[in-house]
Coordinates of C-alpha atoms in Angstrom, one line a residue:
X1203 CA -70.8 179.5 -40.3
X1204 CA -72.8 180.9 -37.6
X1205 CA -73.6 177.4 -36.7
X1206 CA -69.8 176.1 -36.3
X1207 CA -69.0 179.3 -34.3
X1208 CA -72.1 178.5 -31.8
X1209 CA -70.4 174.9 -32.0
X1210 CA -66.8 176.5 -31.1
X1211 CA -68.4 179.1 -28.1
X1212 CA -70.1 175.8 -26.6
X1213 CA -66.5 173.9 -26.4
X1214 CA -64.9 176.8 -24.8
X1215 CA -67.3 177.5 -22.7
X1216 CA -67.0 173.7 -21.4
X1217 CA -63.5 173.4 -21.6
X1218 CA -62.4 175.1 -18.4
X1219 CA -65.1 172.3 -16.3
X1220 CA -63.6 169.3 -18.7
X1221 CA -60.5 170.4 -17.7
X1222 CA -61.1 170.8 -13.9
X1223 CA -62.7 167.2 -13.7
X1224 CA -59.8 164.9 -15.9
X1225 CA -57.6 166.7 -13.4
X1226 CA -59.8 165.7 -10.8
X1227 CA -59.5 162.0 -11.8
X1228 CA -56.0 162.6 -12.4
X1229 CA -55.3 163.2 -9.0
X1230 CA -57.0 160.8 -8.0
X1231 CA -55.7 158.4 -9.8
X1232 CA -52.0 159.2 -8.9
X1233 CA -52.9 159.4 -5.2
X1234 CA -53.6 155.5 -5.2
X1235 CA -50.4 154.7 -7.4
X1236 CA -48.7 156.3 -4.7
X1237 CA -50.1 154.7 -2.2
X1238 CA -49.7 151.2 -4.0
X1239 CA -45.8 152.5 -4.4
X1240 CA -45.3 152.8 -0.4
X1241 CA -47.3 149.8 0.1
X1242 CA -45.0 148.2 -2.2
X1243 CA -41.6 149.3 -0.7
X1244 CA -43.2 148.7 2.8
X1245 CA -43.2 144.8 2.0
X1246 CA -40.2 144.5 0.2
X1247 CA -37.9 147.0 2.9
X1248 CA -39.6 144.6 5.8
X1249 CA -38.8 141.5 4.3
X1250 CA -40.8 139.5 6.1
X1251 CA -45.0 139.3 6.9
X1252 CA -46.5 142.4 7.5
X1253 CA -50.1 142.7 9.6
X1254 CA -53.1 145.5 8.0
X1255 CA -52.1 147.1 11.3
X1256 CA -48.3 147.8 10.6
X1257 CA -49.3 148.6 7.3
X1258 CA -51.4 151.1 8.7
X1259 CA -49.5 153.0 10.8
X1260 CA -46.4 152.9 8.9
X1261 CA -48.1 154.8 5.6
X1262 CA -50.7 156.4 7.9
X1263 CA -53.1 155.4 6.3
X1264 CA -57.0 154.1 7.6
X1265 CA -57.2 150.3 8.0
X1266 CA -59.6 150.4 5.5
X1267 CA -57.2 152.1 2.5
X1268 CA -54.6 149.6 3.5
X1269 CA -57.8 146.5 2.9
X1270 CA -58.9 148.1 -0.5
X1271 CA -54.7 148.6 -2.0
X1272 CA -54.0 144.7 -0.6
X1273 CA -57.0 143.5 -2.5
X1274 CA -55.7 145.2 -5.7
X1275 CA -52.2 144.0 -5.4
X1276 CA -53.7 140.2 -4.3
X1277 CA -55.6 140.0 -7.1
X1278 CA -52.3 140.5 -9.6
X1279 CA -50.5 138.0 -7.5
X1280 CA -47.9 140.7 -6.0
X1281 CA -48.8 140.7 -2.8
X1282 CA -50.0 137.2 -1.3
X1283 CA -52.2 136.4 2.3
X1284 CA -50.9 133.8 4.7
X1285 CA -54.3 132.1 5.8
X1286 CA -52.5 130.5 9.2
X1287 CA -52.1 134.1 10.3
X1288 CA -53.6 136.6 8.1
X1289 CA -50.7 138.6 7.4
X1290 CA -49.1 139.6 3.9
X1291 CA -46.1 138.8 2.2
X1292 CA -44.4 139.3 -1.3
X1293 CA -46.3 137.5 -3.8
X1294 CA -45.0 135.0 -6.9
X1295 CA -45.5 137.5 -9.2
X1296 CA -43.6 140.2 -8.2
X1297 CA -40.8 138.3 -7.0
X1298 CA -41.2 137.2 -10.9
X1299 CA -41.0 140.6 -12.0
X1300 CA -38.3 141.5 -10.1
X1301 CA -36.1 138.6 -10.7
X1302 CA -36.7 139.9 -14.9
X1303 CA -35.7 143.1 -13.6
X1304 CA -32.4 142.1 -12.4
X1305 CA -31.0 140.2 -15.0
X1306 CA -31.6 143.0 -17.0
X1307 CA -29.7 145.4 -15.1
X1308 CA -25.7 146.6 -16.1
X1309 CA -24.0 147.0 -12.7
X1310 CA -21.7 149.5 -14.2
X1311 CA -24.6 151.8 -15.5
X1312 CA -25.5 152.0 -11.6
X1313 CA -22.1 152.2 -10.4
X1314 CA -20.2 154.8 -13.1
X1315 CA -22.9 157.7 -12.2
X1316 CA -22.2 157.3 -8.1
X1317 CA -18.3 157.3 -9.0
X1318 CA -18.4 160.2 -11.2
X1319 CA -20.1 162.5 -9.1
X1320 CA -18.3 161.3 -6.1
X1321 CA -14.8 161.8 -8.3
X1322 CA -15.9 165.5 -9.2
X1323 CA -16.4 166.0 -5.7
X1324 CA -12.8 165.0 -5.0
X1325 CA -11.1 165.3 -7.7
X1326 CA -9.3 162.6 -7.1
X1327 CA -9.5 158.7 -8.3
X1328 CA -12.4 156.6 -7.0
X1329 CA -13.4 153.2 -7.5
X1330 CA -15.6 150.3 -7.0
X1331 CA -14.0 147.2 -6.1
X1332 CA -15.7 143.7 -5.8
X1333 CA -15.6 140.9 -3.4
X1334 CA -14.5 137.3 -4.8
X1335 CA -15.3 135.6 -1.7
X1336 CA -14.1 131.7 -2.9
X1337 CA -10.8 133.9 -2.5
X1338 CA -11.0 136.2 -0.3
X1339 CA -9.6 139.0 -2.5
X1340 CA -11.0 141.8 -4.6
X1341 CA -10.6 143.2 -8.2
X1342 CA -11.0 146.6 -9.1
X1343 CA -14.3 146.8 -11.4
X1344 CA -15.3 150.2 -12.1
X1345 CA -12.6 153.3 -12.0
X1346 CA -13.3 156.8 -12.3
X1347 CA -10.2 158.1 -13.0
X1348 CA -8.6 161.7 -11.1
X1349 CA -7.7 164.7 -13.4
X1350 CA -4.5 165.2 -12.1
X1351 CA -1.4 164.2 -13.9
X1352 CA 0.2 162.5 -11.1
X1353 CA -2.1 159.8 -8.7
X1354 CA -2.2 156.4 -8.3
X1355 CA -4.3 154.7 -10.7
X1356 CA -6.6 152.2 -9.7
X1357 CA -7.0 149.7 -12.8
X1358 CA -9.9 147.9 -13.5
X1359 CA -9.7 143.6 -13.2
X1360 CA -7.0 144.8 -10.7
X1361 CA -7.0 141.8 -7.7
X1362 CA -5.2 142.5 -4.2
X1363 CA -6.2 140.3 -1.3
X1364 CA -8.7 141.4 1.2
X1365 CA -6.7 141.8 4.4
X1366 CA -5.1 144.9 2.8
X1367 CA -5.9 148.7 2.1
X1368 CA -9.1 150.7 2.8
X1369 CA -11.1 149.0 0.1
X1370 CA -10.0 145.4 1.5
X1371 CA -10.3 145.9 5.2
X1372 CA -13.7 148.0 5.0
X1373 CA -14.9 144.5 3.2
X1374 CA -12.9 142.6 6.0
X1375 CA -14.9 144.5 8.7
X1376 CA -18.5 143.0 8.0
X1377 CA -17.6 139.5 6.9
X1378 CA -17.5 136.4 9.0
X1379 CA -15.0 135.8 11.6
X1380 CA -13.9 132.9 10.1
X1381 CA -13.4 134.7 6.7
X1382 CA -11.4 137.6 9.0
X1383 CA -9.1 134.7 10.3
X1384 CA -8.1 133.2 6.8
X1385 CA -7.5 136.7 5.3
X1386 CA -5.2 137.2 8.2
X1387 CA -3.5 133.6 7.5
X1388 CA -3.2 134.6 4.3
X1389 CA -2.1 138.1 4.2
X1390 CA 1.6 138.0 3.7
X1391 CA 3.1 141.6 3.4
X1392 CA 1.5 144.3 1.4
X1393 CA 1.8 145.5 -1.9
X1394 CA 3.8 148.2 -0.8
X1395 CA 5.9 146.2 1.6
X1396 CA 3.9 146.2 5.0
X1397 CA 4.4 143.4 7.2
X1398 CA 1.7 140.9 8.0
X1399 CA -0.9 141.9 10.6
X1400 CA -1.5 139.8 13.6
X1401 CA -5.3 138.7 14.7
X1402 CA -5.5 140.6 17.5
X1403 CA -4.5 143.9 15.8
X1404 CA -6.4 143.2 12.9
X1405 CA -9.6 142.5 15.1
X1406 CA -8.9 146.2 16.8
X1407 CA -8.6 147.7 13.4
X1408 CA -11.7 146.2 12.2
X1409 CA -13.8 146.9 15.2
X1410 CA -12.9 150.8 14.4
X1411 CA -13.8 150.4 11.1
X1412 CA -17.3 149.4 12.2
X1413 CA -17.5 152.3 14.7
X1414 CA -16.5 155.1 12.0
X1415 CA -18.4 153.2 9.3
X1416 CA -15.3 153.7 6.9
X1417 CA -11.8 152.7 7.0
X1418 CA -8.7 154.7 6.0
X1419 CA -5.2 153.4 5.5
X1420 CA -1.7 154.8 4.4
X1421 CA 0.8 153.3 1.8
X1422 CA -0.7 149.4 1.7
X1423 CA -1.4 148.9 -1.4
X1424 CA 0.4 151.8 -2.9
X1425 CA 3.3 153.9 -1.5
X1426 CA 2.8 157.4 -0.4
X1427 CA -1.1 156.9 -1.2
X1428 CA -3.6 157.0 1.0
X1429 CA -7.3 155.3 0.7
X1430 CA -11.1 155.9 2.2
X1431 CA -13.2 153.2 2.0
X1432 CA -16.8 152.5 2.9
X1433 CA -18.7 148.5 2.5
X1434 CA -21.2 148.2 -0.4
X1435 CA -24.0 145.9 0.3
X1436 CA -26.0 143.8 -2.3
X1437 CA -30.0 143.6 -1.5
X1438 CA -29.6 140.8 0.7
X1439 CA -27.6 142.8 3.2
X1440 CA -24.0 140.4 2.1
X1441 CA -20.7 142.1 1.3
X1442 CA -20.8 143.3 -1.8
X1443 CA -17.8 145.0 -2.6
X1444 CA -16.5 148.3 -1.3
X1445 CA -16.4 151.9 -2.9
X1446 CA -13.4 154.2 -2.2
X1447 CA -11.0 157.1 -2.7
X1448 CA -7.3 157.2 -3.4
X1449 CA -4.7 159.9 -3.4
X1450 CA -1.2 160.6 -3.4
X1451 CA -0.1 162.0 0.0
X1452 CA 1.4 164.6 -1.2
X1453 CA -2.2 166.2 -2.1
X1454 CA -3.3 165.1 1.5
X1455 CA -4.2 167.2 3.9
X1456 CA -5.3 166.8 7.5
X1457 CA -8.5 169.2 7.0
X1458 CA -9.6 166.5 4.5
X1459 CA -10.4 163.9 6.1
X1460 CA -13.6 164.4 7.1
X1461 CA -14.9 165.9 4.1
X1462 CA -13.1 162.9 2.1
X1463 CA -14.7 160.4 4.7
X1464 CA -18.1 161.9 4.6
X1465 CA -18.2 162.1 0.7
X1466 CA -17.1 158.2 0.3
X1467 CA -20.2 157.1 2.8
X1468 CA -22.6 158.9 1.3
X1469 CA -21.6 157.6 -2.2
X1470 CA -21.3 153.7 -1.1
X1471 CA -24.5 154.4 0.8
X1472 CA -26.2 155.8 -2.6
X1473 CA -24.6 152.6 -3.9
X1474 CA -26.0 150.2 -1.7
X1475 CA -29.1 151.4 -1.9
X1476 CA -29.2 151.8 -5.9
X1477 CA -28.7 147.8 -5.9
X1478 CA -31.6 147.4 -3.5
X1479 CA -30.0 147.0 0.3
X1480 CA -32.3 148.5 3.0
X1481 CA -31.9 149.0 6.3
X1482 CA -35.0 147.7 8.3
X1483 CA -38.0 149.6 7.9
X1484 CA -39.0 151.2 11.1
X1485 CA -42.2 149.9 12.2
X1486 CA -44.1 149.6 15.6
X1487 CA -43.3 147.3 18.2
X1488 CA -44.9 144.5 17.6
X1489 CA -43.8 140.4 18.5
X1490 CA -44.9 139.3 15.9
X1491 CA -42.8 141.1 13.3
X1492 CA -40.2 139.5 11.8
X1493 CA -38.0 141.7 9.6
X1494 CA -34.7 139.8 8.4
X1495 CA -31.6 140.9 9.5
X1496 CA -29.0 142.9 8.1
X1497 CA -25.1 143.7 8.3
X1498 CA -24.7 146.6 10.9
X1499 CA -23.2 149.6 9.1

């Protein structure tokens, strides 16, 4: 007895130093997963080659950090080594491991939590609508419906040509100009009776639209409604879809339309960014840098 309570005194009396050196290595340990992390997101958010040197100074990290996490990653095959220039670029592997990742994901699971919350904030009915680009219109795919009695409800599967509302126009606003002039050819009047627009004012309407970074419109697609809209980008920086807001006027107030405008960017930016569009990463000047390019917003 006296034995197994020596035994006992001995593993408390080591416990507190056990303790204190697994936490040690623990930190340790989740310092470089970190660092792999941002070294990671640096590559992908770039989207083109990537020198030690930008590495560097974009994680602030020594030169010689940066060497050791690139050697780790190169030897799994997710991060691969030009030879003609010496810079780094996503490897096989990860792109492999990514492209498994995507199939597996539900585009509603990442779209119905954004709409939710962005509903509650409102109060009123918001939506995700897609682009069908082979003609140029957009169905409603994901509707978080308002709590009030009376609104205008957005249905899902729901198709109305591009040229028209908030959640057509704000799709209108980043896609090619040759897209812009067939919607216009093919607008026709709105579902609530608006006349066709011509190019020119369609061109003004879109140019504000890329200024604001949302659009707004009154009784298009339904009467006595009115919409806020904001593009949704896929990871490759292409139109998407758009998410928006409707209303029935009679709830409308003036004072709202900032809040309401503020609260649908944010949520198609949370969006956009939840299906893996980035803006460039912000890296030094350098000629040699090559990020792709991506829809202004």
């Amino acid at each position: 007895m006296q034995a197994a309570s020596e035994s006992s005194q001995a593993e408390q009396d080591f416990l507190p130093d056990r303790i204190w050196r697994i936490a040690n290595v623990s930190e340790e340990a989740t310092s470089t997963v970190v660092r792999v992390v941002r070294l990671l997101q640096c590559i992908a958010e770039v989207g083109g080659e990537i020198s030690v040197k930008e590495f560097a100074a974009h994680l602030s990290l020594p030169p010689s950090t940066v060497h050791r996490l690139l050697k780790l990653l190169m030897s799994q095959g997710l991060i691969e080594q030009r030879a003609t220039t010496q810079r780094y670029r996503v490897g096989r592997e990860l792109f492999r491991i990514s492209s498994l990742i995507a199939r597996q994901v539900d585009f509603e699971e990442i779209a119905r939590p954004i709409l939710t919350a962005l509903r509650d904030a409102c109060q009123e009915t918001c939506y995700f609508a897609m682009y069908l680009p082979t003609s140029r219109r957009f169905v409603g795919t994901v509707v978080a419906r308002s709590p009030h009695p009376l609104g205008y409800h957005f249905e899902p599967l729901m198709q109305q040509k591009v040229a028209w509302g908030a959640v057509g126009r704000c799709m209108l606003a980043y896609l090619p100009e040759e897209e812009v002039r067939k919607a216009v050819a093919e607008a026709g009047e709105s579902p609530a009776g608006n006349p066709p627009p011509s190019l020119k004012d369609m061109k003004a309407a879109l140019e504000e639209i890329r200024e604001r970074g949302y659009a707004s419109a009154e009784g298009e697609i339904f009467p006595e409604a009115i919409g806020f809209a904001r593009v949704v980008f896929d990871a490759d920086g292409n139109v998407m879809g758009s998410l928006g807001i409707t209303m029935p006027m009679i709830r409308y107030k003036a004072s709202m339309h900032k809040q309401l405008a503020n609260l649908v960017i944010g949520k198609a930016k949370e969006l956009s960014k939840a299906l893996g569009y980035r803006e460039v990463a912000e890296l030094p000047a350098s000629n040699e840098l090559r990020p792709r390019r991506r829809a202004r917003a």
